[in-house]
Amino acid sequence: MSAISLRQVRKSYGALQVIHDVDIEIESGEFLVLVGPSGCGKSTLLRMIAGLEEISGGELLIGGKVVNALPPSDRDIAMVFQDYALYPHMSVKENMAFGLKMRGADDKTIDGRVAKAADILKIQPFLDRRPAQLSGGQRQRVAMGRAIVREPSAFLFDEPLSNLDAALRVEMRLEIAKLHGRMKATTVYVTHDQVEAMTLADRIVVMNGGVVEQVGAPLELYHRPASLFVARFIGSPTMNTLEATLSADGTGGTKVALATGETFAVAGLAAPAGAYVIGVRASDLTPCSAEAAWFSGAVAVAERLGSQTFGYIELAGGTSISVEFPRDMEISVGDHVHLAGTAGALHLFDPKTGRRSN
Ligand SMILES: Nc1ncnc2c1ncn2[C@@H]1O[C@H](COP(=O)(O)OP(=O)(O)OP(=O)(O)O)[C@@H](O)[C@H]1O
Ligand SMILES: [Mg+2]
């Protein structure tokens, strides 16, 4: 039985529908990440699971029971918000104990659970401080502690790291991963950061305009994006996508004619002739001879990140593509380079629907 099930879930604000028939089965102990651009409905969906937002249509089940009409306090779910929402006049300990106290737990239970959560989150030294006397990362831990002490059946996180600086965000991301490894609690985590999504998730749900584009394991989404939207959203740099017409090349491969005029042959690719959007990742292109090239052009920008070197290449037809160069390759702006990939690295999409076709 799924821990949480969304069945044909919809949300409208008046005439404006912001969530369209969402179906997701969340397994017990799973870390599910909702990702997508601003305004796609991530927070709305999370708040509906929490019971903070009414459901306009469809069914939400927790532990096999329909909970559409159940108030948040009866759902056995704890939510951690982006702004932490700590009580400023209470100490860390009181903040963490508050929810349990309201539910009528006895002092011994409260003390035990607060001590255990403080231990897990390494916040014992701060228990008597007020939130204003803590750093952003420490406040974030307290907000998680407040959720943990409730021992809920599921945790909901809405962009919990977005207020932290880059270094702390990486640190807390690791903390959350470790915490999930220890507690194995069902978790739904909202972010617009695809790196957070890729690193934390058992499965990712990519949303676009209130619609689920694809649900899958991180590498499944990376290697076989079901749509152009997912292809462009997951992975950095963004996947190169180009309009092209494909036809058989007479030797078992395929001739690709880019809309901008250049042509090249892809050995070993069998695809029905027609119009496509082709996609290839920067990391799947390698320097090659002029004869073997899919793409040729001058390096417009070279980004050296230490462990990786990215180049942005201006093609003759006026488009630009990104490539990851071998890390020790000498490369300068203005160099003319030839690049190719393999048939397996080419993603094909239907230009009308944007859906994957290979
Ligand atoms: N109370 C409301 N009334 C009308 N429209 C709303 C309301 N709350 C949210 N919306 C709309 O619903 C859509 C989804 O909003 P939501 O907050 O879920 O997006 P999000 O994916 O969490 O975005 P972000 O990444 O910016 O937090 C948006 O278009 C938003 O304008
Ligand atoms: Mg949001």
Tab-separated table of N, CA and C in Angstrom, residues 96 111-124 127 141 144-150 179:
chain	number	residue	atom	x	y	z
A	96	MET	N	10.612	23.341	19.703
A	96	MET	CA	10.506	21.940	19.313
A	96	MET	C	9.419	21.214	20.102
A	111	ASP	N	10.411	15.547	26.628
A	111	ASP	CA	11.848	15.670	26.880
A	111	ASP	C	12.639	14.616	26.103
A	112	GLY	N	12.122	13.409	26.103
A	112	GLY	CA	12.799	12.307	25.411
A	112	GLY	C	12.916	12.578	23.922
A	113	ARG	N	11.805	13.001	23.336
A	113	ARG	CA	11.804	13.199	21.880
A	113	ARG	C	12.633	14.415	21.470
A	114	VAL	N	12.578	15.474	22.277
A	114	VAL	CA	13.374	16.675	21.965
A	114	VAL	C	14.859	16.330	22.054
A	115	ALA	N	15.229	15.577	23.083
A	115	ALA	CA	16.639	15.204	23.246
A	115	ALA	C	17.105	14.357	22.064
A	116	LYS	N	16.250	13.430	21.646
A	116	LYS	CA	16.611	12.537	20.535
A	116	LYS	C	16.771	13.340	19.234
A	117	ALA	N	15.807	14.244	18.967
A	117	ALA	CA	15.870	15.047	17.737
A	117	ALA	C	17.078	15.980	17.770
A	118	ALA	N	17.353	16.560	18.950
A	118	ALA	CA	18.500	17.470	19.084
A	118	ALA	C	19.798	16.722	18.811
A	119	ASP	N	19.816	15.456	19.235
A	119	ASP	CA	20.980	14.614	19.022
A	119	ASP	C	21.162	14.329	17.532
A	120	ILE	N	20.082	13.935	16.860
A	120	ILE	CA	20.133	13.640	15.424
A	120	ILE	C	20.620	14.860	14.645
A	121	LEU	N	20.114	16.042	15.045
A	121	LEU	CA	20.390	17.268	14.275
A	121	LEU	C	21.596	18.045	14.801
A	122	LYS	N	22.216	17.538	15.856
A	122	LYS	CA	23.378	18.195	16.475
A	122	LYS	C	23.066	19.639	16.864
A	123	ILE	N	21.962	19.825	17.580
A	123	ILE	CA	21.627	21.171	18.050
A	123	ILE	C	21.535	21.234	19.577
A	124	GLN	N	22.107	20.230	20.261
A	124	GLN	CA	22.066	20.263	21.737
A	124	GLN	C	22.627	21.560	22.311
A	127	LEU	N	19.899	24.564	22.612
A	127	LEU	CA	18.523	24.321	23.048
A	127	LEU	C	17.906	25.482	23.827
A	141	ARG	N	17.723	23.721	11.027
A	141	ARG	CA	17.741	22.463	11.794
A	141	ARG	C	16.638	22.428	12.840
A	144	MET	N	13.461	21.577	11.283
A	144	MET	CA	13.376	20.137	11.023
A	144	MET	C	13.143	19.374	12.315
A	145	GLY	N	13.793	19.853	13.399
A	145	GLY	CA	13.634	19.208	14.700
A	145	GLY	C	12.184	19.233	15.154
A	146	ARG	N	11.546	20.369	14.931
A	146	ARG	CA	10.141	20.517	15.324
A	146	ARG	C	9.274	19.498	14.587
A	147	ALA	N	9.641	19.189	13.341
A	147	ALA	CA	8.894	18.178	12.582
A	147	ALA	C	9.221	16.773	13.085
A	148	ILE	N	10.523	16.530	13.362
A	148	ILE	CA	10.960	15.185	13.758
A	148	ILE	C	10.328	14.730	15.082
A	149	VAL	N	10.226	15.663	16.079
A	149	VAL	CA	9.716	15.256	17.394
A	149	VAL	C	8.289	14.727	17.324
A	150	ARG	N	7.585	15.120	16.288
A	150	ARG	CA	6.201	14.647	16.175
A	150	ARG	C	6.127	13.190	15.714
A	179	LEU	N	20.033	12.189	7.117
A	179	LEU	CA	18.872	12.069	8.005
A	179	LEU	C	17.868	11.079	7.419
